Amino acid sequence: MTIVQFLLALGATLRITRFINADFLAGGLRAWVIRRFGNDSKVTYLSTCPWCLSIYTVVPVIAAAALLGNSLWFVLPAAALSISYLVGIAATWLDQ
């Protein structure tokens, strides 16, 4: 794996984890998990803990990086997710 593939996988993992874990648009998914499994379940904890969730998020991302490498099928979505994460960080920082 090249450093570029690694950085793209890192950025994609950051954004996917953040989306599931904290984004308003995924709030319905988190609410469904809470209703389905209960407030104190491990699945609910997993969906709200970025440290826990990232381990499960990174596995398919790294697999895609390893299998697709420099293919546009990996590079384009991973770059878009990475840039989205960086823009979110910059916007948060600049808005303070």
Short mmCIF file of N, CA, C and O in Angstrom, two decimals:
data_model
loop_
_atom_site.label_atom_id
_atom_site.label_comp_id
_atom_site.label_asym_id
_atom_site.label_seq_id
_atom_site.Cartn_x
_atom_site.Cartn_y
_atom_site.Cartn_z
N MET A 1 0.85 -1.17 0.00
CA MET A 1 0.00 0.00 0.00
C MET A 1 0.90 1.24 0.00
O MET A 1 1.81 1.35 0.82
N THR A 2 0.61 2.17 -0.89
CA THR A 2 1.39 3.40 -0.95
C THR A 2 0.93 4.38 0.12
O THR A 2 -0.14 4.21 0.71
N ILE A 3 1.72 5.41 0.35
CA ILE A 3 1.35 6.42 1.33
C ILE A 3 0.08 7.15 0.90
O ILE A 3 -0.75 7.51 1.73
N VAL A 4 -0.08 7.35 -0.40
CA VAL A 4 -1.30 8.02 -0.91
C VAL A 4 -2.52 7.15 -0.63
O VAL A 4 -3.56 7.65 -0.15
N GLN A 5 -2.42 5.86 -0.90
CA GLN A 5 -3.54 4.95 -0.61
C GLN A 5 -3.84 4.93 0.88
O GLN A 5 -5.01 4.93 1.28
N PHE A 6 -2.80 4.91 1.69
CA PHE A 6 -2.99 4.93 3.14
C PHE A 6 -3.71 6.20 3.58
O PHE A 6 -4.66 6.14 4.36
N LEU A 7 -3.26 7.35 3.10
CA LEU A 7 -3.88 8.62 3.49
C LEU A 7 -5.32 8.73 3.01
O LEU A 7 -6.19 9.24 3.73
N LEU A 8 -5.58 8.22 1.81
CA LEU A 8 -6.96 8.21 1.32
C LEU A 8 -7.83 7.28 2.15
O LEU A 8 -8.98 7.60 2.47
N ALA A 9 -7.30 6.13 2.52
CA ALA A 9 -8.05 5.20 3.37
C ALA A 9 -8.29 5.82 4.75
O ALA A 9 -9.39 5.68 5.31
N LEU A 10 -7.31 6.52 5.27
CA LEU A 10 -7.46 7.20 6.55
C LEU A 10 -8.57 8.25 6.48
O LEU A 10 -9.47 8.30 7.32
N GLY A 11 -8.51 9.09 5.46
CA GLY A 11 -9.54 10.13 5.30
C GLY A 11 -10.92 9.56 5.11
O GLY A 11 -11.90 10.05 5.68
N ALA A 12 -11.04 8.50 4.31
CA ALA A 12 -12.34 7.86 4.09
C ALA A 12 -12.87 7.26 5.39
O ALA A 12 -14.06 7.40 5.71
N THR A 13 -12.00 6.62 6.14
CA THR A 13 -12.41 6.03 7.42
C THR A 13 -12.86 7.11 8.40
O THR A 13 -13.87 6.95 9.09
N LEU A 14 -12.12 8.21 8.45
CA LEU A 14 -12.51 9.32 9.32
C LEU A 14 -13.91 9.82 8.97
O LEU A 14 -14.76 10.01 9.86
N ARG A 15 -14.17 10.04 7.68
CA ARG A 15 -15.45 10.61 7.28
C ARG A 15 -16.60 9.64 7.47
O ARG A 15 -17.67 10.02 7.93
N ILE A 16 -16.41 8.39 7.11
CA ILE A 16 -17.48 7.39 7.28
C ILE A 16 -17.81 7.22 8.76
O ILE A 16 -18.98 7.18 9.15
N THR A 17 -16.78 7.13 9.59
CA THR A 17 -16.99 6.98 11.03
C THR A 17 -17.72 8.18 11.58
O THR A 17 -18.67 8.04 12.36
N ARG A 18 -17.29 9.37 11.20
CA ARG A 18 -17.94 10.61 11.68
C ARG A 18 -19.39 10.66 11.22
O ARG A 18 -20.27 11.07 11.98
N PHE A 19 -19.64 10.26 9.98
CA PHE A 19 -21.01 10.29 9.46
C PHE A 19 -21.92 9.38 10.28
O PHE A 19 -22.98 9.81 10.74
N ILE A 20 -21.53 8.15 10.48
CA ILE A 20 -22.36 7.20 11.23
C ILE A 20 -22.49 7.63 12.68
O ILE A 20 -23.57 7.58 13.26
N ASN A 21 -21.38 8.07 13.26
CA ASN A 21 -21.30 8.34 14.69
C ASN A 21 -21.94 9.64 15.12
O ASN A 21 -22.52 9.71 16.20
N ALA A 22 -21.87 10.70 14.30
CA ALA A 22 -22.27 12.02 14.80
C ALA A 22 -23.06 12.87 13.83
O ALA A 22 -23.62 13.88 14.24
N ASP A 23 -23.12 12.52 12.57
CA ASP A 23 -23.78 13.38 11.59
C ASP A 23 -25.28 13.38 11.79
O ASP A 23 -25.88 12.35 12.09
N PHE A 24 -25.88 14.54 11.60
CA PHE A 24 -27.33 14.69 11.73
C PHE A 24 -28.07 13.74 10.79
O PHE A 24 -29.09 13.17 11.16
N LEU A 25 -27.56 13.59 9.58
CA LEU A 25 -28.24 12.77 8.58
C LEU A 25 -28.29 11.29 8.96
O LEU A 25 -29.16 10.56 8.49
N ALA A 26 -27.38 10.83 9.78
CA ALA A 26 -27.39 9.43 10.24
C ALA A 26 -28.10 9.29 11.58
O ALA A 26 -28.10 8.20 12.16
N GLY A 27 -28.70 10.37 12.05
CA GLY A 27 -29.41 10.31 13.34
C GLY A 27 -30.52 9.28 13.35
O GLY A 27 -30.77 8.62 14.35
N GLY A 28 -31.22 9.13 12.22
CA GLY A 28 -32.28 8.12 12.13
C GLY A 28 -31.74 6.71 12.30
O GLY A 28 -32.38 5.87 12.94
N LEU A 29 -30.58 6.46 11.74
CA LEU A 29 -29.95 5.14 11.89
C LEU A 29 -29.61 4.89 13.36
O LEU A 29 -29.89 3.81 13.89
N ARG A 30 -29.00 5.89 14.01
CA ARG A 30 -28.66 5.72 15.43
C ARG A 30 -29.91 5.55 16.28
O ARG A 30 -29.95 4.72 17.20
N ALA A 31 -30.98 6.29 15.97
CA ALA A 31 -32.24 6.16 16.71
C ALA A 31 -32.84 4.77 16.51
O ALA A 31 -33.35 4.17 17.46
N TRP A 32 -32.76 4.24 15.29
CA TRP A 32 -33.26 2.90 15.02
C TRP A 32 -32.48 1.87 15.83
O TRP A 32 -33.07 0.94 16.40
N VAL A 33 -31.16 2.01 15.89
CA VAL A 33 -30.33 1.09 16.67
C VAL A 33 -30.75 1.13 18.14
O VAL A 33 -30.89 0.08 18.78
N ILE A 34 -30.97 2.32 18.66
CA ILE A 34 -31.37 2.45 20.07
C ILE A 34 -32.72 1.79 20.30
O ILE A 34 -32.91 1.05 21.27
N ARG A 35 -33.70 2.04 19.39
CA ARG A 35 -35.02 1.42 19.54
C ARG A 35 -34.94 -0.10 19.41
O ARG A 35 -35.60 -0.83 20.14
N ARG A 36 -34.12 -0.57 18.51
CA ARG A 36 -34.04 -2.01 18.23
C ARG A 36 -33.30 -2.78 19.31
O ARG A 36 -33.70 -3.86 19.71
N PHE A 37 -32.19 -2.20 19.81
CA PHE A 37 -31.32 -2.94 20.72
C PHE A 37 -31.31 -2.41 22.15
O PHE A 37 -30.74 -3.04 23.03
N GLY A 38 -31.91 -1.24 22.36
CA GLY A 38 -31.94 -0.68 23.72
C GLY A 38 -30.79 0.28 23.96
O GLY A 38 -29.75 0.22 23.31
N ASN A 39 -31.01 1.16 24.90
CA ASN A 39 -30.05 2.22 25.21
C ASN A 39 -28.73 1.71 25.77
O ASN A 39 -27.69 2.34 25.56
N ASP A 40 -28.76 0.61 26.47
CA ASP A 40 -27.55 0.12 27.13
C ASP A 40 -26.88 -1.04 26.40
O ASP A 40 -26.00 -1.70 26.95
N SER A 41 -27.27 -1.28 25.15
CA SER A 41 -26.70 -2.42 24.43
C SER A 41 -25.31 -2.10 23.87
O SER A 41 -24.95 -0.93 23.69
N LYS A 42 -24.57 -3.12 23.58
CA LYS A 42 -23.24 -2.95 22.99
C LYS A 42 -23.33 -2.41 21.57
O LYS A 42 -22.46 -1.65 21.15
N VAL A 43 -24.38 -2.79 20.85
CA VAL A 43 -24.55 -2.29 19.48
C VAL A 43 -24.82 -0.79 19.51
O VAL A 43 -24.27 -0.04 18.69
N THR A 44 -25.62 -0.34 20.44
CA THR A 44 -25.87 1.10 20.58
C THR A 44 -24.58 1.82 20.96
O THR A 44 -24.27 2.87 20.39
N TYR A 45 -23.83 1.27 21.87
CA TYR A 45 -22.56 1.87 22.26
C TYR A 45 -21.63 1.95 21.05
O TYR A 45 -20.98 2.96 20.82
N LEU A 46 -21.58 0.89 20.27
CA LEU A 46 -20.74 0.84 19.08
C LEU A 46 -21.11 1.96 18.11
O LEU A 46 -20.23 2.62 17.55
N SER A 47 -22.40 2.22 17.93
CA SER A 47 -22.83 3.22 16.95
C SER A 47 -22.57 4.65 17.42
O SER A 47 -22.64 5.58 16.63
N THR A 48 -22.27 4.83 18.70
CA THR A 48 -22.03 6.18 19.23
C THR A 48 -20.60 6.40 19.71
O THR A 48 -20.28 7.48 20.17
N CYS A 49 -19.76 5.40 19.58
CA CYS A 49 -18.36 5.51 20.03
C CYS A 49 -17.44 5.51 18.81
O CYS A 49 -17.31 4.48 18.14
N PRO A 50 -16.80 6.65 18.49
CA PRO A 50 -15.95 6.68 17.31
C PRO A 50 -14.75 5.74 17.40
O PRO A 50 -14.32 5.19 16.39
N TRP A 51 -14.23 5.54 18.58
CA TRP A 51 -13.10 4.62 18.74
C TRP A 51 -13.52 3.20 18.39
O TRP A 51 -12.79 2.48 17.71
N CYS A 52 -14.69 2.81 18.84
CA CYS A 52 -15.19 1.45 18.58
C CYS A 52 -15.61 1.28 17.13
O CYS A 52 -15.28 0.28 16.49
N LEU A 53 -16.34 2.24 16.62
CA LEU A 53 -16.87 2.15 15.27
C LEU A 53 -15.78 2.17 14.21
O LEU A 53 -15.89 1.48 13.19
N SER A 54 -14.73 2.91 14.45
CA SER A 54 -13.68 3.05 13.43
C SER A 54 -12.99 1.73 13.10
O SER A 54 -12.58 1.50 11.96
N ILE A 55 -12.90 0.84 14.06
CA ILE A 55 -12.28 -0.47 13.81
C ILE A 55 -13.09 -1.26 12.79
O ILE A 55 -12.54 -1.94 11.93
N TYR A 56 -14.42 -1.14 12.86
CA TYR A 56 -15.28 -1.84 11.92
C TYR A 56 -15.40 -1.09 10.60
O TYR A 56 -15.67 -1.69 9.57
N THR A 57 -15.22 0.20 10.63
CA THR A 57 -15.27 1.01 9.42
C THR A 57 -14.02 0.81 8.57
O THR A 57 -14.09 0.75 7.35
N VAL A 58 -12.88 0.70 9.23
CA VAL A 58 -11.61 0.64 8.50
C VAL A 58 -11.42 -0.67 7.73
O VAL A 58 -10.76 -0.68 6.70
N VAL A 59 -12.01 -1.74 8.18
CA VAL A 59 -11.79 -3.04 7.54
C VAL A 59 -12.21 -3.03 6.06
O VAL A 59 -11.39 -3.37 5.20
N PRO A 60 -13.45 -2.63 5.72
CA PRO A 60 -13.77 -2.61 4.29
C PRO A 60 -13.01 -1.54 3.51
O PRO A 60 -12.72 -1.71 2.33
N VAL A 61 -12.67 -0.44 4.17
CA VAL A 61 -11.92 0.62 3.49
C VAL A 61 -10.52 0.13 3.13
O VAL A 61 -10.05 0.31 2.00
N ILE A 62 -9.84 -0.50 4.07
CA ILE A 62 -8.51 -1.04 3.80
C ILE A 62 -8.57 -2.17 2.77
O ILE A 62 -7.70 -2.28 1.91
N ALA A 63 -9.61 -2.99 2.84
CA ALA A 63 -9.77 -4.05 1.84
C ALA A 63 -9.93 -3.44 0.44
O ALA A 63 -9.31 -3.92 -0.52
N ALA A 64 -10.72 -2.38 0.34
CA ALA A 64 -10.90 -1.70 -0.96
C ALA A 64 -9.58 -1.10 -1.42
O ALA A 64 -9.23 -1.20 -2.61
N ALA A 65 -8.82 -0.51 -0.51
CA ALA A 65 -7.53 0.07 -0.87
C ALA A 65 -6.57 -1.01 -1.36
O ALA A 65 -5.85 -0.82 -2.35
N ALA A 66 -6.58 -2.14 -0.68
CA ALA A 66 -5.67 -3.23 -1.05
C ALA A 66 -6.07 -3.86 -2.38
O ALA A 66 -5.21 -4.18 -3.21
N LEU A 67 -7.36 -4.04 -2.60
CA LEU A 67 -7.83 -4.70 -3.82
C LEU A 67 -7.84 -3.78 -5.03
O LEU A 67 -7.54 -4.20 -6.14
N LEU A 68 -8.21 -2.52 -4.82
CA LEU A 68 -8.40 -1.60 -5.95
C LEU A 68 -7.22 -0.67 -6.17
O LEU A 68 -7.08 -0.10 -7.25
N GLY A 69 -6.39 -0.48 -5.13
CA GLY A 69 -5.17 0.32 -5.25
C GLY A 69 -5.38 1.68 -5.86
O GLY A 69 -6.14 2.49 -5.36
N ASN A 70 -4.73 1.93 -6.99
CA ASN A 70 -4.80 3.23 -7.65
C ASN A 70 -5.95 3.34 -8.63
O ASN A 70 -6.05 4.31 -9.37
N SER A 71 -6.83 2.36 -8.63
CA SER A 71 -8.00 2.40 -9.50
C SER A 71 -8.90 3.57 -9.11
O SER A 71 -9.02 3.93 -7.94
N LEU A 72 -9.54 4.15 -10.11
CA LEU A 72 -10.48 5.25 -9.83
C LEU A 72 -11.64 4.80 -8.95
O LEU A 72 -12.26 5.63 -8.28
N TRP A 73 -11.93 3.50 -8.94
CA TRP A 73 -13.02 2.98 -8.10
C TRP A 73 -12.70 3.15 -6.61
O TRP A 73 -13.60 3.19 -5.78
N PHE A 74 -11.43 3.21 -6.27
CA PHE A 74 -11.05 3.51 -4.88
C PHE A 74 -10.68 4.97 -4.71
O PHE A 74 -11.12 5.62 -3.77
N VAL A 75 -9.87 5.49 -5.61
CA VAL A 75 -9.30 6.83 -5.43
C VAL A 75 -10.38 7.91 -5.39
O VAL A 75 -10.36 8.78 -4.51
N LEU A 76 -11.33 7.88 -6.31
CA LEU A 76 -12.34 8.95 -6.36
C LEU A 76 -13.22 9.00 -5.11
O LEU A 76 -13.35 10.06 -4.49
N PRO A 77 -13.85 7.89 -4.69
CA PRO A 77 -14.67 7.99 -3.48
C PRO A 77 -13.84 8.29 -2.24
O PRO A 77 -14.27 9.06 -1.37
N ALA A 78 -12.66 7.69 -2.15
CA ALA A 78 -11.82 7.92 -0.97
C ALA A 78 -11.35 9.37 -0.92
O ALA A 78 -11.31 9.98 0.15
N ALA A 79 -11.01 9.94 -2.07
CA ALA A 79 -10.60 11.35 -2.12
C ALA A 79 -11.78 12.26 -1.75
O ALA A 79 -11.61 13.22 -1.00
N ALA A 80 -12.95 11.96 -2.27
CA ALA A 80 -14.14 12.76 -1.95
C ALA A 80 -14.44 12.72 -0.46
O ALA A 80 -14.72 13.75 0.17
N LEU A 81 -14.39 11.54 0.14
CA LEU A 81 -14.63 11.41 1.58
C LEU A 81 -13.57 12.13 2.39
O LEU A 81 -13.87 12.80 3.38
N SER A 82 -12.32 12.01 1.97
CA SER A 82 -11.21 12.67 2.67
C SER A 82 -11.34 14.18 2.60
O SER A 82 -11.19 14.88 3.62
N ILE A 83 -11.63 14.69 1.42
CA ILE A 83 -11.78 16.14 1.26
C ILE A 83 -12.99 16.63 2.06
O ILE A 83 -12.94 17.68 2.70
N SER A 84 -14.07 15.87 2.05
CA SER A 84 -15.25 16.24 2.84
C SER A 84 -14.91 16.37 4.32
O SER A 84 -15.34 17.31 4.98
N TYR A 85 -14.14 15.42 4.82
CA TYR A 85 -13.75 15.48 6.23
C TYR A 85 -12.89 16.72 6.51
O TYR A 85 -13.12 17.44 7.48
N LEU A 86 -11.93 16.99 5.64
CA LEU A 86 -11.04 18.14 5.84
C LEU A 86 -11.80 19.46 5.73
O LEU A 86 -11.53 20.40 6.49
N VAL A 87 -12.77 19.54 4.83
CA VAL A 87 -13.59 20.75 4.71
C VAL A 87 -14.42 20.94 5.98
O VAL A 87 -14.54 22.05 6.49
N GLY A 88 -14.95 19.86 6.51
CA GLY A 88 -15.71 19.95 7.76
C GLY A 88 -14.86 20.45 8.92
O GLY A 88 -15.28 21.30 9.70
N ILE A 89 -13.65 19.93 9.02
CA ILE A 89 -12.72 20.39 10.06
C ILE A 89 -12.39 21.86 9.86
O ILE A 89 -12.41 22.66 10.81
N ALA A 90 -12.07 22.24 8.62
CA ALA A 90 -11.72 23.64 8.34
C ALA A 90 -12.89 24.57 8.62
O ALA A 90 -12.71 25.64 9.22
N ALA A 91 -14.09 24.18 8.22
CA ALA A 91 -15.27 25.02 8.45
C ALA A 91 -15.54 25.19 9.93
O ALA A 91 -15.86 26.29 10.39
N THR A 92 -15.39 24.14 10.69
CA THR A 92 -15.58 24.21 12.14
C THR A 92 -14.56 25.14 12.76
O THR A 92 -14.87 25.99 13.59
N TRP A 93 -13.31 25.01 12.33
CA TRP A 93 -12.23 25.82 12.87
C TRP A 93 -12.38 27.28 12.47
O TRP A 93 -12.21 28.19 13.29
N LEU A 94 -12.75 27.53 11.22
CA LEU A 94 -12.88 28.91 10.72
C LEU A 94 -14.10 29.62 11.28
O LEU A 94 -14.11 30.85 11.37
N ASP A 95 -15.14 28.88 11.64
CA ASP A 95 -16.37 29.47 12.16
C ASP A 95 -16.28 29.87 13.62
O ASP A 95 -17.19 30.47 14.16
N GLN A 96 -15.19 29.54 14.28
CA GLN A 96 -15.07 29.88 15.71
C GLN A 96 -14.67 31.31 15.90
O GLN A 96 -14.03 31.97 15.24
#
